[in-house]
Amino acid sequence: MVLQDKYKEIIDAATAAGTQDLLVREQDGVLYIDGSANGTTKQQLWDLYEKIDPDYASGDLVMNINSVSGVQEGAKLKITTNSSNLNIRKGPGTTHEIIGKAARHEIVSLVRKENDQWWVIKTDDGEEGYSYTQYLTPVEG
Amino acid sequence: MKLKLPRILLMVCAIALLGATSTGCKKKQSDADIKAAVETALKAEPMSTVTMVDVKDGVATLSGECKDDMCKASCEKTAAAVKGVKSVVNNLTVVAPPPPPVIAADDPLTSAVNDALKAFSGVSATVKDGIISVTGKIAKADRQKLMMALQALKPKKVDVAGLTNN
């Protein structure tokens, strides 16, 4: 209960923002917050986290807010890497062979979700394979 | 004499009436009063959450949700102790606790961590018993992105004691 008090602001904000499937529980001195929300809410919750626990140094919260759970197959995705191209791989993991690349800010479509980290995408050129979800941002509308 | 008797009678009646009503009030509170008293008592109860109280003929019925059996029993005891409550019907339900967190096994977690770290040069990590221990140097601006990526992998904990800001 102590951790729920420490991170109360996050829990309250997540509730107020209508986070779906919100789960908050504590185990062995770590608080776990899971749920699905849009990207704006996710960012807001993470900024609160950083405010309460600068540098995330306490290690007493594991927060997993999924902002892409609502993305449907066929949805358009923008490649949002920092600067480089995004690798398209044969399988879900960086140990798998690179079979293609998608340019930064290119728009691709979602074929299938393998898991939260790896999605199968298809470029307009017909290249299809696994890419890391962290660099895929759903195109609004 | 003719006048005095009724006056005395009237006074006796008045006293009797006053006494009757005042003792009556003490003995029999209205259900609404009892309801309010039970609600106040339950509010002071730290564990009670969403409890509703209904009182009829001194019988208090509690409904709503409690987080555990202890809370349920304690709310009943609190309500029963309120003056005017003859008995308590405990219809409180105990809410099921949220499922425990899912912690990824070390092998898939290790490969997922390695995948995530590809984007952060200068940062490395080890995984043991679900705990990700991160070491290295990172730009302060990238720290949040790194944590978002790592905490989404269902670790038991992310330890960044060995990670310093650039």
GROMACS .gro file of C-alpha atoms in nm:
model
  307
    1MET     CA    1   0.000   0.000   0.000
    2VAL     CA    2   0.298   0.228   0.063
    3LEU     CA    3   0.399   0.210  -0.305
    4GLN     CA    4   0.044   0.279  -0.415
    5ASP     CA    5   0.064   0.599  -0.211
    6LYS     CA    6   0.403   0.691  -0.356
    7TYR     CA    7   0.275   0.650  -0.713
    8LYS     CA    8  -0.081   0.763  -0.638
    9GLU     CA    9  -0.055   1.047  -0.893
   10ILE     CA   10   0.013   0.797  -1.171
   11ILE     CA   11  -0.269   0.565  -1.068
   12ASP     CA   12  -0.512   0.857  -1.040
   13ALA     CA   13  -0.409   0.998  -1.378
   14ALA     CA   14  -0.435   0.656  -1.543
   15THR     CA   15  -0.784   0.611  -1.399
   16ALA     CA   16  -0.891   0.963  -1.500
   17ALA     CA   17  -0.764   0.911  -1.855
   18GLY     CA   18  -0.976   0.597  -1.890
   19THR     CA   19  -0.686   0.354  -1.920
   20GLN     CA   20  -0.825   0.018  -2.025
   21ASP     CA   21  -0.760  -0.307  -1.839
   22LEU     CA   22  -0.580  -0.108  -1.571
   23LEU     CA   23  -0.417  -0.340  -1.319
   24VAL     CA   24  -0.234  -0.211  -1.014
   25ARG     CA   25  -0.080  -0.454  -0.768
   26GLU     CA   26   0.218  -0.489  -0.544
   27GLN     CA   27   0.443  -0.791  -0.505
   28ASP     CA   28   0.774  -0.829  -0.322
   29GLY     CA   29   0.832  -0.457  -0.289
   30VAL     CA   30   0.756  -0.373  -0.651
   31LEU     CA   31   0.442  -0.206  -0.781
   32TYR     CA   32   0.313  -0.324  -1.119
   33ILE     CA   33   0.092  -0.097  -1.328
   34ASP     CA   34  -0.041  -0.241  -1.653
   35GLY     CA   35  -0.297  -0.110  -1.898
   36SER     CA   36  -0.376   0.016  -2.244
   37ALA     CA   37  -0.406   0.383  -2.334
   38ASN     CA   38  -0.328   0.617  -2.619
   39GLY     CA   39   0.019   0.757  -2.680
   40THR     CA   40  -0.057   1.090  -2.515
   41THR     CA   41  -0.171   0.926  -2.192
   42LYS     CA   42   0.127   0.691  -2.193
   43GLN     CA   43   0.363   0.989  -2.221
   44GLN     CA   44   0.179   1.175  -1.945
   45LEU     CA   45   0.203   0.876  -1.710
   46TRP     CA   46   0.572   0.829  -1.783
   47ASP     CA   47   0.642   1.198  -1.719
   48LEU     CA   48   0.469   1.161  -1.381
   49TYR     CA   49   0.680   0.853  -1.312
   50GLU     CA   50   0.998   1.047  -1.387
   51LYS     CA   51   0.882   1.334  -1.166
   52ILE     CA   52   0.813   1.106  -0.869
   53ASP     CA   53   1.119   0.888  -0.918
   54PRO     CA   54   1.394   1.084  -1.097
   55ASP     CA   55   1.615   0.862  -1.314
   56TYR     CA   56   1.385   0.570  -1.224
   57ALA     CA   57   1.642   0.492  -0.958
   58SER     CA   58   1.416   0.329  -0.697
   59GLY     CA   59   1.338   0.021  -0.905
   60ASP     CA   60   1.009  -0.021  -0.721
   61LEU     CA   61   0.772   0.030  -1.013
   62VAL     CA   62   0.728  -0.164  -1.336
   63MET     CA   63   0.489   0.026  -1.560
   64ASN     CA   64   0.367  -0.123  -1.883
   65ILE     CA   65   0.123   0.106  -2.064
   66ASN     CA   66   0.052  -0.035  -2.406
   67SER     CA   67  -0.033   0.245  -2.647
   68VAL     CA   68  -0.066   0.026  -2.955
   69SER     CA   69  -0.302  -0.249  -2.837
   70GLY     CA   70  -0.590  -0.100  -3.033
   71VAL     CA   71  -0.404  -0.095  -3.366
   72GLN     CA   72  -0.579  -0.321  -3.615
   73GLU     CA   73  -0.432  -0.533  -3.896
   74GLY     CA   74  -0.403  -0.329  -4.213
   75ALA     CA   75  -0.344  -0.008  -4.015
   76LYS     CA   76  -0.091   0.240  -4.150
   77LEU     CA   77   0.227   0.282  -3.947
   78LYS     CA   78   0.496   0.545  -3.967
   79ILE     CA   79   0.859   0.449  -3.920
   80THR     CA   80   0.975   0.661  -3.626
   81THR     CA   81   1.339   0.570  -3.582
   82ASN     CA   82   1.572   0.838  -3.446
   83SER     CA   83   1.769   0.873  -3.767
   84SER     CA   84   1.842   0.540  -3.934
   85ASN     CA   85   1.635   0.300  -4.142
   86LEU     CA   86   1.432   0.031  -3.970
   87ASN     CA   87   1.534  -0.330  -4.023
   88ILE     CA   88   1.280  -0.577  -4.152
   89ARG     CA   89   1.371  -0.924  -4.033
   90LYS     CA   90   1.288  -1.283  -4.115
   91GLY     CA   91   1.172  -1.359  -3.761
   92PRO     CA   92   1.077  -1.189  -3.433
   93GLY     CA   93   1.416  -1.102  -3.281
   94THR     CA   94   1.739  -0.927  -3.370
   95THR     CA   95   1.909  -1.264  -3.416
   96HIS     CA   96   1.699  -1.317  -3.728
   97GLU     CA   97   1.834  -1.225  -4.068
   98ILE     CA   98   1.763  -0.877  -4.208
   99ILE     CA   99   1.557  -0.914  -4.524
  100GLY     CA  100   1.471  -0.552  -4.591
  101LYS     CA  101   1.470  -0.195  -4.468
  102ALA     CA  102   1.209   0.073  -4.424
  103ALA     CA  103   1.318   0.435  -4.446
  104ARG     CA  104   1.266   0.680  -4.163
  105HIS     CA  105   0.918   0.838  -4.183
  106GLU     CA  106   0.809   0.588  -4.448
  107ILE     CA  107   0.450   0.464  -4.414
  108VAL     CA  108   0.401   0.088  -4.395
  109SER     CA  109   0.105  -0.130  -4.307
  110LEU     CA  110   0.050  -0.376  -4.026
  111VAL     CA  111   0.011  -0.736  -4.139
  112ARG     CA  112   0.004  -0.915  -3.806
  113LYS     CA  113   0.111  -0.873  -3.444
  114GLU     CA  114   0.354  -1.141  -3.331
  115ASN     CA  115   0.382  -0.998  -2.978
  116ASP     CA  116   0.412  -0.658  -2.810
  117GLN     CA  117   0.767  -0.613  -2.941
  118TRP     CA  118   0.753  -0.758  -3.293
  119TRP     CA  119   0.500  -0.695  -3.566
  120VAL     CA  120   0.489  -0.818  -3.923
  121ILE     CA  121   0.478  -0.516  -4.152
  122LYS     CA  122   0.459  -0.467  -4.528
  123THR     CA  123   0.610  -0.178  -4.722
  124ASP     CA  124   0.454  -0.026  -5.033
  125ASP     CA  125   0.729  -0.206  -5.231
  126GLY     CA  126   0.593  -0.537  -5.106
  127GLU     CA  127   0.873  -0.611  -4.858
  128GLU     CA  128   0.726  -0.805  -4.569
  129GLY     CA  129   0.881  -0.911  -4.240
  130TYR     CA  130   0.923  -0.850  -3.868
  131SER     CA  131   1.001  -0.508  -3.725
  132TYR     CA  132   1.047  -0.377  -3.374
  133THR     CA  133   0.730  -0.204  -3.251
  134GLN     CA  134   0.912   0.067  -3.064
  135TYR     CA  135   0.980   0.243  -3.395
  136LEU     CA  136   0.634   0.199  -3.539
  137THR     CA  137   0.383   0.474  -3.469
  138PRO     CA  138   0.022   0.435  -3.579
  139VAL     CA  139  -0.085   0.704  -3.823
  140GLU     CA  140  -0.386   0.880  -3.671
  141GLY     CA  141  -0.712   0.874  -3.863
  142MET     CA  142  -6.097   2.338   4.421
  143LYS     CA  143  -6.290   2.296   4.108
  144LEU     CA  144  -6.027   2.476   3.911
  145LYS     CA  145  -5.718   2.331   4.077
  146LEU     CA  146  -5.778   1.967   4.004
  147PRO     CA  147  -5.777   1.987   3.628
  148ARG     CA  148  -5.470   2.210   3.639
  149ILE     CA  149  -5.281   1.950   3.843
  150LEU     CA  150  -5.409   1.679   3.618
  151LEU     CA  151  -5.296   1.876   3.318
  152MET     CA  152  -4.949   1.923   3.467
  153VAL     CA  153  -4.921   1.556   3.553
  154CYS     CA  154  -5.029   1.471   3.203
  155ALA     CA  155  -4.784   1.710   3.054
  156ILE     CA  156  -4.496   1.575   3.261
  157ALA     CA  157  -4.597   1.220   3.179
  158LEU     CA  158  -4.618   1.307   2.811
  159LEU     CA  159  -4.278   1.479   2.813
  160GLY     CA  160  -4.123   1.189   2.996
  161ALA     CA  161  -4.280   0.941   2.760
  162THR     CA  162  -4.158   1.112   2.447
  163SER     CA  163  -3.809   1.182   2.575
  164THR     CA  164  -3.751   0.827   2.698
  165GLY     CA  165  -3.915   0.704   2.380
  166CYS     CA  166  -3.659   0.894   2.178
  167LYS     CA  167  -3.375   0.742   2.374
  168LYS     CA  168  -3.505   0.392   2.335
  169LYS     CA  169  -3.616   0.405   1.976
  170GLN     CA  170  -3.410   0.599   1.723
  171SER     CA  171  -3.556   0.629   1.378
  172ASP     CA  172  -3.415   0.401   1.110
  173ALA     CA  173  -3.283   0.706   0.926
  174ASP     CA  174  -3.087   0.816   1.235
  175ILE     CA  175  -2.938   0.469   1.273
  176LYS     CA  176  -2.850   0.459   0.904
  177ALA     CA  177  -2.666   0.789   0.933
  178ALA     CA  178  -2.483   0.669   1.244
  179VAL     CA  179  -2.377   0.343   1.079
  180GLU     CA  180  -2.257   0.532   0.772
  181THR     CA  181  -2.050   0.766   0.986
  182ALA     CA  182  -1.901   0.472   1.176
  183LEU     CA  183  -1.813   0.292   0.853
  184LYS     CA  184  -1.653   0.602   0.707
  185ALA     CA  185  -1.406   0.599   0.995
  186GLU     CA  186  -1.329   0.238   0.908
  187PRO     CA  187  -1.015   0.262   0.695
  188MET     CA  188  -1.070  -0.062   0.508
  189SER     CA  189  -1.426  -0.012   0.395
  190THR     CA  190  -1.461   0.091   0.035
  191VAL     CA  191  -1.797   0.100  -0.136
  192THR     CA  192  -2.043   0.015   0.136
  193MET     CA  193  -2.410   0.093   0.133
  194VAL     CA  194  -2.626   0.083   0.443
  195ASP     CA  195  -2.995   0.020   0.470
  196VAL     CA  196  -3.177   0.015   0.804
  197LYS     CA  197  -3.525  -0.121   0.866
  198ASP     CA  198  -3.670  -0.167   1.214
  199GLY     CA  199  -3.319  -0.149   1.358
  200VAL     CA  200  -3.182  -0.420   1.129
  201ALA     CA  201  -2.886  -0.284   0.931
  202THR     CA  202  -2.815  -0.437   0.593
  203LEU     CA  203  -2.466  -0.376   0.451
  204SER     CA  204  -2.404  -0.413   0.082
  205GLY     CA  205  -2.126  -0.321  -0.158
  206GLU     CA  206  -1.768  -0.432  -0.196
  207CYS     CA  207  -1.491  -0.502   0.047
  208LYS     CA  208  -1.135  -0.581  -0.041
  209ASP     CA  209  -1.105  -0.889   0.178
  210ASP     CA  210  -1.277  -1.105   0.439
  211MET     CA  211  -1.114  -0.912   0.720
  212CYS     CA  212  -1.271  -0.590   0.593
  213LYS     CA  213  -1.608  -0.763   0.562
  214ALA     CA  214  -1.597  -0.890   0.921
  215SER     CA  215  -1.470  -0.562   1.056
  216CYS     CA  216  -1.743  -0.361   0.883
  217GLU     CA  217  -2.006  -0.591   1.032
  218LYS     CA  218  -1.858  -0.549   1.379
  219THR     CA  219  -1.849  -0.171   1.341
  220ALA     CA  220  -2.210  -0.160   1.226
  221ALA     CA  221  -2.327  -0.391   1.504
  222ALA     CA  222  -2.166  -0.167   1.766
  223VAL     CA  223  -2.370   0.135   1.656
  224LYS     CA  224  -2.640   0.229   1.904
  225GLY     CA  225  -2.984   0.127   1.790
  226VAL     CA  226  -2.869  -0.151   1.561
  227LYS     CA  227  -3.046  -0.471   1.661
  228SER     CA  228  -2.876  -0.696   1.413
  229VAL     CA  229  -2.666  -0.677   1.097
  230VAL     CA  230  -2.729  -0.849   0.766
  231ASN     CA  231  -2.389  -0.865   0.598
  232ASN     CA  232  -2.434  -0.870   0.221
  233LEU     CA  233  -2.088  -0.726   0.151
  234THR     CA  234  -1.904  -0.904  -0.126
  235VAL     CA  235  -1.530  -0.949  -0.133
  236VAL     CA  236  -1.378  -0.831  -0.460
  237ALA     CA  237  -1.143  -1.072  -0.629
  238PRO     CA  238  -0.784  -0.950  -0.601
  239PRO     CA  239  -0.619  -0.849  -0.930
  240PRO     CA  240  -0.418  -1.129  -1.091
  241PRO     CA  241  -0.051  -1.130  -0.988
  242PRO     CA  242   0.194  -0.973  -1.230
  243VAL     CA  243   0.322  -1.197  -1.508
  244ILE     CA  244   0.701  -1.215  -1.497
  245ALA     CA  245   0.882  -1.323  -1.813
  246ALA     CA  246   1.119  -1.620  -1.795
  247ASP     CA  247   1.489  -1.530  -1.807
  248ASP     CA  248   1.567  -1.669  -2.154
  249PRO     CA  249   1.299  -1.490  -2.357
  250LEU     CA  250   1.350  -1.184  -2.135
  251THR     CA  251   1.723  -1.178  -2.207
  252SER     CA  252   1.673  -1.187  -2.582
  253ALA     CA  253   1.398  -0.924  -2.560
  254VAL     CA  254   1.629  -0.702  -2.352
  255ASN     CA  255   1.909  -0.747  -2.607
  256ASP     CA  256   1.669  -0.648  -2.885
  257ALA     CA  257   1.562  -0.338  -2.696
  258LEU     CA  258   1.918  -0.234  -2.616
  259LYS     CA  259   2.022  -0.230  -2.984
  260ALA     CA  260   1.897   0.126  -3.000
  261PHE     CA  261   2.097   0.240  -2.698
  262SER     CA  262   2.469   0.222  -2.758
  263GLY     CA  263   2.680   0.228  -2.445
  264VAL     CA  264   2.413   0.050  -2.243
  265SER     CA  265   2.427  -0.316  -2.149
  266ALA     CA  266   2.222  -0.534  -1.920
  267THR     CA  267   2.206  -0.870  -1.753
  268VAL     CA  268   1.897  -1.067  -1.657
  269LYS     CA  269   1.867  -1.286  -1.352
  270ASP     CA  270   1.548  -1.415  -1.189
  271GLY     CA  271   1.348  -1.165  -1.389
  272ILE     CA  272   1.552  -0.869  -1.268
  273ILE     CA  273   1.709  -0.657  -1.542
  274SER     CA  274   2.028  -0.492  -1.419
  275VAL     CA  275   2.131  -0.210  -1.649
  276THR     CA  276   2.483  -0.068  -1.667
  277GLY     CA  277   2.658   0.190  -1.880
  278LYS     CA  278   2.600   0.551  -1.973
  279ILE     CA  279   2.298   0.713  -2.128
  280ALA     CA  280   2.187   1.060  -2.231
  281LYS     CA  281   1.931   1.178  -1.976
  282ALA     CA  282   1.681   1.241  -2.256
  283ASP     CA  283   1.701   0.876  -2.365
  284ARG     CA  284   1.655   0.728  -2.021
  285GLN     CA  285   1.276   0.743  -2.035
  286LYS     CA  286   1.268   0.569  -2.375
  287LEU     CA  287   1.496   0.296  -2.243
  288MET     CA  288   1.278   0.245  -1.936
  289MET     CA  289   0.959   0.237  -2.148
  290ALA     CA  290   1.116  -0.035  -2.362
  291LEU     CA  291   1.250  -0.243  -2.072
  292GLN     CA  292   0.948  -0.221  -1.843
  293ALA     CA  293   0.723  -0.341  -2.126
  294LEU     CA  294   0.910  -0.673  -2.135
  295LYS     CA  295   0.742  -0.799  -1.815
  296PRO     CA  296   1.048  -0.799  -1.589
  297LYS     CA  297   1.024  -0.852  -1.215
  298LYS     CA  298   1.221  -0.534  -1.165
  299VAL     CA  299   1.453  -0.297  -1.352
  300ASP     CA  300   1.764  -0.203  -1.159
  301VAL     CA  301   1.944   0.103  -1.300
  302ALA     CA  302   2.195   0.151  -1.017
  303GLY     CA  303   2.476   0.092  -1.269
  304LEU     CA  304   2.343   0.335  -1.528
  305THR     CA  305   2.483   0.687  -1.518
  306ASN     CA  306   2.383   0.995  -1.710
  307ASN     CA  307   2.612   1.116  -1.986
   0.00000   0.00000   0.00000
